[in-house]
């Protein structure tokens, strides 16, 4: 794995390189995605059935589009009982963490008759997209569904592409059932996003779409935003490890590769103040890559988006981490908690030797749906907040309004909005 001395030019080149992985950089696919969306809007069920035959090789119709109770029972019979136990343990942790994010309506009243407040309302119907095919991520099912359930969403539906046999991965079905999904539809790709956004004869329109997917799914979510809400337009996975000479090089190497195996466009970066650690980690990576099952994907990821950066000091290392704003940030340093207080931009922060990134992916409780491609500078992890709306509450008595109505009239007339001014003035035209 390449080792570079960190300087302004190196950092600038890396940041530019990383941004090329954004779904926004793949405009050549947008016309194709737009055509799929238009076809689904026009022909509804017929379009999604046609695209499912074309892209997934499955013969899906209105009769078998929705996963049945028998199929779910078969999935439970198929899944390893020990995996089911792990899913249930993880669910407890994820639910407990997200319950602490729950928000409540509030009201504040004053003696002169003013009542101000905020009404918190869960979304009514949410669609969760789950990848299929080679990608099987029951953990993502849990992470997308649980905060919606905690928020109080009335109906959660899921779409996922079927295999050629028309079936859905058993672990995905079990995870969805355990998490509380109401209905599961056998449709994937951009056509599933269009169906969720606009509705078909069989698939109901939702208020929000969440969940990861390939470039077609990402661009479809981008295209339908505004018709519905979305969680984000996710890019390839990322990890940045901040480490000093106290870090275990074997552990650091293993953690970097945990993300590199996701995708050829995944990014794995070590920023360290120790040249010795940099060289040790590079050697460990070579040894791991030689024996890991996804070594071809890992090697391409490292060749294109893998870096070991040697910083002059801790301040430069921290500044670089903030500039990159990685999806996952591990801090493996002498005093990780103090360093954490200086981090402004990161999707999730893992502190210390035994807090490796997969702990967050599967089990600890915090959400693993995180901002990518530098968007951690202004976006947050998926949370209960993503599944609620906030309405402002305003109530004034005549007495309260009378004391300030002339101020409002002046403000409205300053903006030449005379109907606004009149709406206030008319209530006191006898004065």
Coordinates of C-alpha atoms in Angstrom, one line a residue:
X1 CA 0.0 0.0 0.0
X2 CA 1.5 3.4 -1.0
X3 CA 3.0 5.6 1.7
X4 CA 3.1 9.3 1.1
X5 CA 4.4 12.2 3.1
X6 CA 1.5 14.5 3.9
X7 CA 1.6 18.0 2.5
X8 CA -0.8 20.5 1.0
X9 CA -0.5 19.2 -2.6
X10 CA -0.8 15.5 -1.6
X11 CA -4.0 16.3 0.4
X12 CA -5.5 18.4 -2.4
X13 CA -4.9 15.6 -4.9
X14 CA -6.4 13.0 -2.6
X15 CA -9.5 15.1 -1.9
X16 CA -10.0 15.6 -5.6
X17 CA -9.5 11.9 -6.3
X18 CA -12.0 10.9 -3.6
X19 CA -14.7 13.2 -4.9
X20 CA -14.6 11.4 -8.3
X21 CA -16.4 8.5 -6.6
X22 CA -19.5 10.5 -5.9
X23 CA -22.7 9.4 -7.7
X24 CA -23.0 13.0 -8.9
X25 CA -20.0 12.2 -11.1
X26 CA -21.8 9.6 -13.1
X27 CA -24.1 11.7 -15.2
X28 CA -23.8 9.3 -18.1
X29 CA -26.3 7.0 -16.3
X30 CA -28.8 9.7 -15.6
X31 CA -30.7 9.5 -18.9
X32 CA -31.1 5.7 -18.5
X33 CA -32.4 6.2 -15.0
X34 CA -34.8 8.9 -16.1
X35 CA -36.2 6.6 -18.8
X36 CA -36.8 3.9 -16.2
X37 CA -38.6 6.3 -13.9
X38 CA -40.7 7.7 -16.7
X39 CA -41.7 4.2 -17.8
X40 CA -42.7 3.2 -14.3
X41 CA -44.7 6.4 -13.9
X42 CA -46.6 5.7 -17.1
X43 CA -47.1 1.9 -17.0
X44 CA -46.8 1.2 -13.3
X45 CA -46.9 -2.5 -12.4
X46 CA -46.4 -3.6 -16.0
X47 CA -43.1 -1.6 -16.1
X48 CA -41.7 -3.0 -12.9
X49 CA -42.6 -6.6 -13.9
X50 CA -40.9 -6.0 -17.3
X51 CA -37.8 -4.5 -15.8
X52 CA -37.6 -7.4 -13.2
X53 CA -37.6 -9.9 -16.0
X54 CA -35.0 -7.9 -17.9
X55 CA -32.6 -7.1 -15.1
X56 CA -33.2 -9.9 -12.5
X57 CA -34.4 -12.8 -14.7
X58 CA -37.4 -13.3 -12.4
X59 CA -41.0 -13.8 -13.5
X60 CA -42.8 -11.5 -11.1
X61 CA -46.5 -10.6 -11.4
X62 CA -49.2 -9.1 -9.2
X63 CA -49.7 -12.6 -7.9
X64 CA -46.3 -13.1 -6.4
X65 CA -44.9 -9.6 -6.0
X66 CA -45.5 -9.4 -2.3
X67 CA -43.6 -11.8 0.0
X68 CA -46.0 -14.2 1.6
X69 CA -46.2 -15.6 5.2
X70 CA -45.2 -19.0 3.8
X71 CA -42.1 -17.5 2.3
X72 CA -41.2 -15.8 5.5
X73 CA -41.7 -19.1 7.4
X74 CA -39.5 -20.9 4.9
X75 CA -36.8 -18.2 5.5
X76 CA -37.0 -18.8 9.3
X77 CA -36.6 -22.5 8.7
X78 CA -33.6 -21.9 6.4
X79 CA -31.6 -19.4 8.5
X80 CA -29.0 -20.7 11.0
X81 CA -30.5 -20.4 14.5
X82 CA -27.3 -18.9 15.8
X83 CA -27.5 -16.1 13.2
X84 CA -31.1 -15.4 14.2
X85 CA -29.9 -15.1 17.8
X86 CA -27.3 -12.6 16.8
X87 CA -29.8 -10.6 14.8
X88 CA -32.0 -10.4 17.9
X89 CA -29.1 -9.3 20.1
X90 CA -28.1 -6.6 17.6
X91 CA -31.7 -5.5 17.4
X92 CA -31.8 -4.9 21.2
X93 CA -28.7 -2.7 21.0
X94 CA -29.9 -0.8 17.9
X95 CA -33.3 -0.1 19.4
X96 CA -32.0 1.0 22.8
X97 CA -29.5 3.5 21.1
X98 CA -32.2 5.0 18.8
X99 CA -34.8 5.3 21.6
X100 CA -32.5 7.9 23.2
X101 CA -32.9 10.0 20.0
X102 CA -36.7 10.2 20.3
X103 CA -38.1 13.7 20.3
X104 CA -41.4 14.9 21.8
X105 CA -43.8 17.8 21.1
X106 CA -43.5 20.8 23.4
X107 CA -45.5 23.9 24.3
X108 CA -44.5 27.1 26.1
X109 CA -47.3 29.4 27.4
X110 CA -47.1 32.9 28.8
X111 CA -49.5 34.8 31.0
X112 CA -50.6 37.3 28.3
X113 CA -52.1 34.4 26.2
X114 CA -49.1 33.5 24.0
X115 CA -48.7 29.8 23.3
X116 CA -45.7 28.6 21.2
X117 CA -44.7 25.1 20.6
X118 CA -43.5 22.3 18.3
X119 CA -45.6 19.3 17.3
X120 CA -43.6 16.2 16.4
X121 CA -45.3 13.8 13.9
X122 CA -44.0 10.6 12.6
X123 CA -44.0 10.0 8.8
X124 CA -46.9 7.9 7.7
X125 CA -45.3 5.6 5.2
X126 CA -41.6 4.9 4.5
X127 CA -40.0 2.7 1.9
X128 CA -36.8 0.8 2.7
X129 CA -34.7 -0.3 -0.3
X130 CA -32.5 -3.3 0.3
X131 CA -29.9 -4.5 -2.3
X132 CA -30.1 -8.0 -3.6
X133 CA -28.0 -10.2 -6.0
X134 CA -24.4 -10.5 -4.8
X135 CA -25.0 -8.0 -2.0
X136 CA -26.8 -9.5 1.1
X137 CA -26.9 -7.0 4.0
X138 CA -29.4 -8.0 6.7
X139 CA -27.6 -5.5 9.0
X140 CA -28.7 -2.7 6.7
X141 CA -32.3 -3.8 7.1
X142 CA -32.0 -3.4 10.8
X143 CA -30.3 0.0 10.6
X144 CA -32.9 1.4 8.2
X145 CA -36.0 0.0 9.8
X146 CA -35.4 0.4 13.6
X147 CA -35.2 4.2 13.7
X148 CA -38.4 4.4 11.6
X149 CA -40.1 2.0 14.1
X150 CA -38.8 4.0 17.1
X151 CA -40.0 7.2 15.5
X152 CA -43.5 5.8 15.2
X153 CA -43.8 5.5 11.4
X154 CA -47.3 4.0 10.7
X155 CA -46.2 1.7 7.8
X156 CA -42.8 0.5 6.6
X157 CA -42.6 -1.3 3.3
X158 CA -39.5 -2.8 1.8
X159 CA -38.4 -3.5 -1.8
X160 CA -35.6 -5.8 -2.8
X161 CA -34.7 -7.5 -6.0
X162 CA -35.5 -11.2 -6.2
X163 CA -33.2 -14.0 -7.5
X164 CA -34.0 -15.7 -10.8
X165 CA -36.2 -18.2 -8.8
X166 CA -38.3 -15.3 -7.6
X167 CA -37.2 -15.7 -4.0
X168 CA -35.6 -13.2 -1.6
X169 CA -32.5 -14.0 0.5
X170 CA -33.6 -15.8 3.7
X171 CA -31.5 -13.7 6.1
X172 CA -32.9 -10.5 4.5
X173 CA -36.5 -11.7 5.1
X174 CA -35.8 -12.7 8.7
X175 CA -34.1 -9.4 9.5
X176 CA -37.0 -7.5 8.0
X177 CA -39.5 -9.5 9.9
X178 CA -37.6 -9.2 13.2
X179 CA -37.3 -5.4 12.7
X180 CA -41.0 -4.9 12.0
X181 CA -41.4 -4.4 8.2
X182 CA -45.1 -4.5 7.3
X183 CA -44.8 -5.6 3.6
X184 CA -42.0 -6.8 1.3
X185 CA -42.0 -6.3 -2.5
X186 CA -39.9 -8.3 -4.9
X187 CA -38.6 -5.4 -7.0
X188 CA -35.2 -3.7 -7.1
X189 CA -33.2 -1.2 -9.0
X190 CA -34.2 2.3 -10.2
X191 CA -37.7 0.8 -11.0
X192 CA -38.2 0.1 -7.3
X193 CA -37.3 3.6 -6.4
X194 CA -39.7 5.0 -9.0
X195 CA -42.5 2.6 -7.7
X196 CA -42.0 3.8 -4.2
X197 CA -41.9 7.5 -5.2
X198 CA -44.9 7.6 -7.5
X199 CA -46.9 4.4 -6.6
X200 CA -48.2 1.6 -8.9
X201 CA -51.3 -0.5 -8.8
X202 CA -49.5 -2.8 -6.3
X203 CA -46.8 -0.7 -4.7
X204 CA -48.1 2.3 -2.6
X205 CA -46.5 5.7 -2.8
X206 CA -44.3 6.5 0.3
X207 CA -43.3 9.7 2.0
X208 CA -39.6 8.8 2.2
X209 CA -37.2 6.3 0.7
X210 CA -34.1 5.1 2.6
X211 CA -31.5 2.4 2.1
X212 CA -28.4 1.8 0.0
X213 CA -28.0 0.6 -3.6
X214 CA -26.0 0.7 -6.7
X215 CA -25.4 3.7 -9.0
X216 CA -28.8 3.3 -10.6
X217 CA -30.5 3.3 -7.2
X218 CA -28.5 6.3 -6.0
X219 CA -29.3 8.3 -9.1
X220 CA -33.0 7.3 -9.0
X221 CA -33.2 8.5 -5.4
X222 CA -31.6 11.8 -6.5
X223 CA -34.1 12.1 -9.4
X224 CA -37.2 11.5 -7.2
X225 CA -36.1 13.8 -4.4
X226 CA -38.8 16.5 -4.0
X227 CA -41.6 14.1 -4.9
X228 CA -40.6 12.2 -1.8
X229 CA -37.9 12.7 0.8
X230 CA -34.7 10.5 0.8
X231 CA -32.1 9.7 3.4
X232 CA -29.0 10.5 1.2
X233 CA -27.3 9.8 -2.1
X234 CA -24.7 7.4 -0.7
X235 CA -21.3 6.8 -2.3
X236 CA -18.8 4.0 -1.8
X237 CA -17.7 3.1 1.7
X238 CA -14.8 4.9 3.4
X239 CA -12.6 4.4 6.4
X240 CA -9.9 6.8 7.8
X241 CA -7.7 5.6 10.7
X242 CA -5.9 8.2 12.8
X243 CA -3.0 6.5 14.5
X244 CA 0.2 7.2 16.4
X245 CA 3.2 4.9 17.4
X246 CA 1.0 3.3 20.1
X247 CA -1.3 1.6 17.6
X248 CA -1.1 -2.1 16.8
X249 CA -0.2 -2.2 13.0
X250 CA -1.9 -5.6 12.5
X251 CA -5.2 -4.3 13.9
X252 CA -4.9 -1.1 11.8
X253 CA -4.3 -3.0 8.6
X254 CA -7.2 -5.3 9.3
X255 CA -9.5 -2.4 9.9
X256 CA -8.5 -0.6 6.7
X257 CA -9.3 -3.8 4.7
X258 CA -12.7 -4.2 6.4
X259 CA -13.9 -1.3 4.2
X260 CA -11.7 -1.9 1.1
X261 CA -13.5 -5.3 0.6
X262 CA -16.8 -3.6 0.1
X263 CA -16.2 -2.1 -3.4
X264 CA -13.5 -1.4 -5.9
X265 CA -14.2 2.3 -5.3
X266 CA -14.1 2.1 -1.5
X267 CA -11.5 4.2 0.2
X268 CA -9.2 3.2 3.0
X269 CA -6.8 5.8 4.4
X270 CA -4.4 5.8 7.3
X271 CA -3.1 9.1 8.6
X272 CA -0.3 8.6 11.1
X273 CA 2.4 10.6 12.8
X274 CA 4.7 7.5 12.8
X275 CA 6.7 6.5 9.7
X276 CA 7.5 3.2 11.4
X277 CA 3.8 2.4 11.9
X278 CA 3.2 3.3 8.3
X279 CA 5.7 0.8 7.0
X280 CA 4.5 -1.9 9.4
X281 CA 0.8 -1.4 8.4
X282 CA 1.8 -1.6 4.7
X283 CA 3.5 -5.0 5.3
X284 CA 0.5 -6.3 7.3
X285 CA -1.8 -5.3 4.5
X286 CA 0.1 -7.2 1.9
X287 CA 0.0 -10.3 4.1
X288 CA -3.7 -10.0 4.7
X289 CA -4.6 -9.3 1.0
X290 CA -2.9 -12.5 -0.1
X291 CA -5.2 -14.7 1.9
X292 CA -8.5 -12.8 2.1
X293 CA -11.4 -14.1 -0.1
X294 CA -12.2 -10.7 -1.7
X295 CA -8.6 -9.9 -2.5
X296 CA -9.2 -8.8 -6.1
X297 CA -11.8 -6.2 -5.0
X298 CA -9.5 -5.2 -2.1
X299 CA -6.5 -4.7 -4.2
X300 CA -8.3 -2.6 -6.8
X301 CA -9.7 -0.4 -4.0
X302 CA -6.3 0.1 -2.4
X303 CA -4.6 0.8 -5.8
X304 CA -7.1 3.5 -6.6
X305 CA -8.2 4.9 -3.3
X306 CA -5.9 3.5 -0.6
X307 CA -3.3 5.7 1.1
X308 CA -1.0 5.8 4.1
X309 CA -0.2 9.4 4.9
X310 CA 2.6 10.4 7.2
X311 CA 1.9 13.7 9.0
X312 CA 4.5 15.9 10.6
X313 CA 2.5 16.1 13.9
X314 CA -0.8 15.4 15.5
X315 CA -2.4 18.7 14.5
X316 CA -1.7 18.1 10.8
X317 CA -3.2 14.6 11.1
X318 CA -6.3 15.9 12.8
X319 CA -6.7 18.7 10.2
X320 CA -6.4 16.1 7.4
X321 CA -9.1 13.9 9.0
X322 CA -11.4 16.9 9.2
X323 CA -10.8 17.9 5.6
X324 CA -11.5 14.4 4.3
X325 CA -14.6 14.0 6.5
X326 CA -14.7 10.3 6.3
X327 CA -17.7 8.1 6.7
X328 CA -15.9 6.0 9.4
X329 CA -13.1 7.4 11.5
X330 CA -11.1 5.3 13.9
X331 CA -8.9 7.1 16.4
X332 CA -6.1 4.7 17.6
X333 CA -3.9 7.1 19.6
X334 CA -2.5 7.5 23.0
X335 CA -5.4 9.7 24.1
X336 CA -8.3 9.0 21.7
X337 CA -10.9 10.9 23.7
X338 CA -9.0 14.1 23.7
X339 CA -8.3 13.8 19.9
X340 CA -12.1 13.1 19.4
X341 CA -12.9 16.5 20.8
X342 CA -11.0 18.1 18.0
X343 CA -12.8 16.2 15.3
X344 CA -15.5 18.2 13.5
X345 CA -16.3 16.0 10.5
X346 CA -16.9 12.3 10.6
X347 CA -19.9 10.0 10.1
X348 CA -19.1 7.7 13.0
X349 CA -16.1 7.9 15.4
X350 CA -14.5 4.7 16.8
X351 CA -12.3 5.3 19.8
X352 CA -9.4 3.0 20.9
X353 CA -7.9 -0.3 20.0
X354 CA -11.0 -2.5 20.5
X355 CA -13.5 -0.3 18.8
X356 CA -13.0 -1.5 15.2
X357 CA -15.4 -0.4 12.5
X358 CA -17.4 -3.7 12.1
X359 CA -18.5 -3.3 15.7
X360 CA -20.6 -0.3 14.4
X361 CA -21.7 -2.1 11.3
X362 CA -23.3 -4.9 13.1
X363 CA -23.8 -4.7 16.8
X364 CA -23.0 -1.7 19.0
X365 CA -26.2 0.2 18.3
X366 CA -25.4 3.5 16.5
X367 CA -26.6 3.6 12.9
X368 CA -24.3 2.5 10.2
X369 CA -26.0 4.5 7.5
X370 CA -23.5 7.3 7.3
X371 CA -22.6 10.3 5.1
X372 CA -20.0 9.7 2.4
X373 CA -17.9 11.6 0.0
X374 CA -17.1 14.5 2.4
X375 CA -20.8 15.1 3.2
X376 CA -20.0 14.4 6.9
X377 CA -19.2 18.1 6.9
X378 CA -22.9 18.8 6.9
X379 CA -24.8 15.5 7.1
X380 CA -25.4 13.1 10.0
X381 CA -25.9 9.4 10.5
X382 CA -29.5 8.1 9.8
X383 CA -31.5 8.6 13.0
X384 CA -35.0 8.9 14.4
X385 CA -35.0 12.5 13.3
X386 CA -35.1 11.3 9.7
X387 CA -38.5 9.8 10.2
X388 CA -40.4 12.6 11.9
X389 CA -41.7 16.1 10.9
X390 CA -41.8 19.1 13.1
X391 CA -44.7 21.6 12.9
X392 CA -44.6 25.0 14.6
X393 CA -47.5 25.9 16.9
X394 CA -48.5 29.6 17.4
X395 CA -51.4 30.8 19.4
X396 CA -51.9 34.5 20.4
X397 CA -54.7 36.1 22.4
X398 CA -56.1 39.5 21.4
X399 CA -54.2 41.1 24.2
X400 CA -50.9 39.6 23.1
X401 CA -51.4 40.6 19.5
X402 CA -52.6 44.1 20.3
X403 CA -49.3 45.0 22.0
X404 CA -47.2 44.2 18.9
X405 CA -49.6 44.4 15.9
X406 CA -48.2 47.8 14.7
X407 CA -44.7 46.3 14.6
X408 CA -45.9 43.5 12.3
X409 CA -47.8 46.0 10.1
X410 CA -44.6 48.1 9.7
X411 CA -42.5 45.0 8.8
X412 CA -45.1 43.9 6.2
X413 CA -45.3 47.3 4.6
X414 CA -41.5 47.5 4.5
X415 CA -41.7 44.5 2.2
X416 CA -44.6 46.0 0.3
X417 CA -46.9 43.1 1.2
X418 CA -50.0 45.1 2.0
X419 CA -52.3 42.1 2.3
X420 CA -50.0 40.8 5.0
X421 CA -50.3 44.1 6.8
X422 CA -54.1 44.2 6.3
X423 CA -54.5 40.7 7.8
X424 CA -53.1 42.1 11.1
X425 CA -54.6 45.6 10.9
X426 CA -58.1 44.4 10.2
X427 CA -58.3 42.9 13.7
X428 CA -57.9 46.4 15.3
X429 CA -59.6 48.6 12.7
X430 CA -62.0 49.9 15.5
X431 CA -59.0 51.5 17.2

